[in-house]
Amino acid sequence: MPCPFDTKPRWERRKDARPQELLEAAIDLFVERGYAATRLEDVARRAGVSKGTLYLYYENKEELFKAVVRSNIVPVIGEAEASVAEFDGHSADLLRQLIHSWWQRLGATKASGIIKLVMAEADNFPELARFYQEEVITRGTNAMASMLERGIARGEFRKIDVNTMTQVLVAPMLTLIIWKHSVGPCPRAELEPLAFLDTFLDMALHGLLPAAPPV
């Protein structure tokens, strides 16, 4: 009969799980402490491995942070790109899908803390800012712009300045992230995220949809 108590160290028992355990520990600490204050030895300790083991997978803190972003945020951007390319309905419904999916897959998850971290610390870490710009911001805004261009081409949205409207659509999403990680935890703050996004969508779509033809 096998012993009910496995006394082997965690890093010996689950070698295949090491990278994922490290990423989970890293996102916890990056969100709790920020980038500058997170130390690799603390990530290793949280994951239950030695610091030397961590270095087998990630060369330094910058590479670990990039891996966290690529694991938690970049796939969601890819899903948005695929939605824009494959969606077969009205562009207003596509916009709703993009916004709601963003909240469900990023805003409502631990990954939202990484978005807040980048906004707060990008100026101090230009290399990370460039990385995030290339792999997240540029791709995300391009997907939103493609959605708007699709709607205009199909006559479902009126002609607008796509670049400016893209920023207008993104800004409330970032505001919601800031609220969640600053004002949101305060007892007096009352804001239901999906209601906020639906109200924003209602306002945005009334500005985007073409005027009804005269009767």
Coordinates of C-alpha atoms in Angstrom, one line a residue:
M1 CA 0.0 0.0 0.0
P2 CA 1.5 3.4 -1.0
C3 CA 2.4 5.8 1.8
P4 CA -0.3 8.4 2.2
F5 CA 2.3 11.1 2.9
D6 CA 4.6 12.0 0.1
T7 CA 7.7 13.5 1.7
K8 CA 9.5 14.4 -1.5
P9 CA 10.0 18.1 -2.1
R10 CA 7.3 19.7 -4.3
W11 CA 9.9 20.4 -7.1
E12 CA 10.8 16.7 -7.2
R13 CA 7.3 15.5 -7.3
R14 CA 6.0 17.6 -10.1
K15 CA 8.8 18.4 -12.5
D16 CA 6.4 18.9 -15.4
A17 CA 4.4 21.5 -13.5
R18 CA 7.4 23.7 -12.6
P19 CA 7.0 26.3 -15.3
Q20 CA 3.3 26.8 -14.6
E21 CA 3.9 26.9 -10.9
L22 CA 6.5 29.5 -11.4
L23 CA 4.2 31.6 -13.6
E24 CA 1.4 31.4 -11.1
A25 CA 3.7 32.4 -8.3
A26 CA 5.1 35.2 -10.4
I27 CA 1.7 36.7 -11.4
D28 CA 0.7 36.6 -7.7
L29 CA 3.7 38.6 -6.6
F30 CA 3.8 41.0 -9.5
V31 CA 0.2 41.9 -8.8
E32 CA 0.7 42.1 -5.1
R33 CA 4.0 44.0 -5.1
G34 CA 4.6 45.5 -8.5
Y35 CA 7.5 44.8 -10.8
A36 CA 10.2 46.6 -9.1
A37 CA 9.5 45.1 -5.6
T38 CA 9.2 41.5 -6.8
R39 CA 12.3 39.5 -6.2
L40 CA 13.1 36.2 -8.0
E41 CA 13.9 34.5 -4.7
D42 CA 10.4 35.3 -3.5
V43 CA 8.9 33.9 -6.6
A44 CA 10.9 30.7 -6.2
R45 CA 9.8 30.5 -2.5
R46 CA 6.2 31.0 -3.4
A47 CA 6.4 28.3 -6.1
G48 CA 8.1 25.9 -3.7
V49 CA 11.3 25.6 -5.6
S50 CA 14.9 26.8 -5.2
K51 CA 16.1 30.0 -6.9
G52 CA 18.5 27.9 -8.9
T53 CA 15.6 25.9 -10.3
L54 CA 13.8 29.1 -11.3
Y55 CA 16.9 30.1 -13.3
L56 CA 16.7 26.8 -15.3
Y57 CA 13.5 28.2 -16.8
Y58 CA 13.8 32.0 -16.8
E59 CA 17.1 33.9 -17.2
N60 CA 16.0 36.9 -15.2
K61 CA 13.0 38.8 -13.9
E62 CA 12.4 40.5 -17.2
E63 CA 12.1 37.2 -19.0
L64 CA 9.8 35.9 -16.2
F65 CA 7.6 38.9 -16.6
K66 CA 7.4 38.4 -20.3
A67 CA 6.4 34.8 -19.8
V68 CA 3.6 35.9 -17.5
V69 CA 2.3 38.3 -20.1
R70 CA 2.6 35.7 -22.9
S71 CA 0.8 33.1 -20.8
N72 CA -2.0 35.3 -19.4
I73 CA -2.6 38.2 -21.8
V74 CA -1.3 37.5 -25.2
P75 CA -3.6 34.5 -25.9
V76 CA -6.6 36.7 -25.2
I77 CA -5.4 39.2 -27.8
G78 CA -5.1 36.4 -30.2
E79 CA -8.7 35.4 -29.5
A80 CA -9.8 38.9 -30.2
E81 CA -8.0 38.9 -33.5
A82 CA -9.6 35.7 -34.5
S83 CA -13.0 36.9 -33.5
V84 CA -12.7 40.0 -35.8
A85 CA -11.5 37.8 -38.7
E86 CA -14.2 35.2 -38.3
F87 CA -17.3 36.9 -37.0
D88 CA -20.3 36.7 -39.3
G89 CA -22.8 39.0 -37.6
H90 CA -23.4 42.7 -37.2
S91 CA -20.4 44.8 -36.1
A92 CA -22.3 46.1 -33.1
D93 CA -22.6 42.5 -31.8
L94 CA -18.9 42.0 -32.6
L95 CA -18.0 45.1 -30.5
R96 CA -20.1 43.8 -27.6
Q97 CA -18.4 40.4 -27.8
L98 CA -14.9 41.9 -27.8
I99 CA -15.7 44.1 -24.8
H100 CA -17.4 41.4 -22.8
S101 CA -14.7 38.8 -23.6
W102 CA -12.0 41.3 -22.6
W103 CA -13.6 41.7 -19.2
Q104 CA -14.3 38.0 -18.6
R105 CA -10.8 36.9 -19.8
L106 CA -8.7 39.7 -18.5
G107 CA -10.5 42.4 -16.5
A108 CA -12.2 40.0 -14.1
T109 CA -9.0 37.9 -13.6
K110 CA -5.7 38.2 -11.9
A111 CA -4.2 39.4 -15.2
S112 CA -5.9 42.7 -14.8
G113 CA -3.2 43.5 -12.1
I114 CA -0.5 43.1 -14.8
I115 CA -2.3 45.7 -16.9
K116 CA -2.4 48.0 -14.0
L117 CA 1.3 47.3 -13.2
V118 CA 2.3 48.2 -16.8
M119 CA 0.4 51.5 -16.6
A120 CA 2.1 52.3 -13.3
E121 CA 5.7 51.2 -13.9
A122 CA 6.2 51.5 -17.7
D123 CA 8.2 54.7 -17.5
N124 CA 10.7 53.1 -15.2
F125 CA 11.2 50.0 -17.3
P126 CA 11.4 51.1 -21.0
E127 CA 12.4 47.6 -22.3
L128 CA 9.3 46.0 -20.7
A129 CA 7.2 48.9 -22.0
R130 CA 8.4 48.3 -25.5
F131 CA 7.7 44.6 -25.2
Y132 CA 4.2 45.2 -23.9
Q133 CA 3.6 47.7 -26.6
E134 CA 4.5 45.3 -29.3
E135 CA 2.9 42.1 -28.0
V136 CA -0.2 43.5 -26.4
I137 CA -1.1 47.2 -27.0
T138 CA -0.4 47.3 -30.8
R139 CA -2.1 44.0 -31.5
G140 CA -5.1 44.9 -29.3
T141 CA -5.7 48.3 -30.7
N142 CA -5.2 46.9 -34.3
A143 CA -7.9 44.4 -33.6
M144 CA -10.3 47.1 -32.3
A145 CA -9.5 49.3 -35.4
S146 CA -10.2 46.3 -37.7
M147 CA -13.5 45.9 -36.0
L148 CA -14.4 49.5 -36.7
E149 CA -13.2 49.4 -40.3
R150 CA -15.3 46.3 -40.8
G151 CA -18.4 48.1 -39.5
I152 CA -17.8 51.1 -41.7
A153 CA -17.2 49.0 -44.8
R154 CA -20.4 47.0 -44.2
G155 CA -22.4 50.2 -43.6
E156 CA -23.1 49.2 -40.0
F157 CA -21.1 52.1 -38.5
R158 CA -20.9 55.7 -39.8
K159 CA -17.7 57.0 -41.2
I160 CA -15.4 58.1 -38.3
D161 CA -11.8 58.7 -37.5
V162 CA -10.9 55.1 -36.7
N163 CA -7.6 55.8 -34.9
T164 CA -9.3 58.3 -32.5
M165 CA -12.3 56.1 -31.9
T166 CA -10.1 53.1 -31.1
Q167 CA -8.6 55.1 -28.3
V168 CA -12.0 56.3 -27.1
L169 CA -13.2 52.7 -26.9
V170 CA -10.1 51.4 -25.1
A171 CA -10.0 54.2 -22.5
P172 CA -13.0 53.2 -20.4
M173 CA -11.7 49.6 -20.3
L174 CA -8.4 50.9 -18.8
T175 CA -10.4 53.1 -16.4
L176 CA -12.2 50.1 -15.1
I177 CA -8.9 48.4 -14.4
I178 CA -7.6 51.4 -12.5
W179 CA -10.9 51.5 -10.5
K180 CA -10.6 47.7 -9.7
H181 CA -7.1 48.0 -8.3
S182 CA -7.4 51.4 -6.6
V183 CA -10.8 52.8 -5.7
G184 CA -12.6 49.5 -6.2
P185 CA -11.3 47.8 -3.0
C186 CA -12.6 50.7 -0.9
P187 CA -15.9 49.9 1.0
R188 CA -17.8 53.0 -0.4
A189 CA -17.0 52.2 -4.0
E190 CA -20.0 50.8 -5.8
L191 CA -19.6 49.9 -9.5
E192 CA -20.7 46.8 -11.2
P193 CA -18.2 46.2 -14.0
L194 CA -20.5 44.6 -16.6
A195 CA -23.2 47.3 -16.0
F196 CA -20.4 49.9 -16.5
L197 CA -19.4 48.3 -19.8
D198 CA -22.9 47.8 -21.0
T199 CA -23.7 51.5 -20.3
F200 CA -20.5 52.5 -22.2
L201 CA -21.4 50.2 -25.1
D202 CA -24.9 51.7 -25.3
M203 CA -23.5 55.2 -25.4
A204 CA -20.7 54.3 -27.9
L205 CA -23.0 52.4 -30.3
H206 CA -25.5 55.3 -30.4
G207 CA -22.6 57.4 -31.7
L208 CA -21.3 54.7 -34.1
L209 CA -24.5 53.5 -35.7
P210 CA -25.5 55.4 -38.8
A211 CA -28.5 57.6 -38.6
A212 CA -31.8 55.9 -39.5
P213 CA -33.1 56.9 -43.0
P214 CA -35.9 59.4 -43.0
V215 CA -39.4 57.9 -43.0

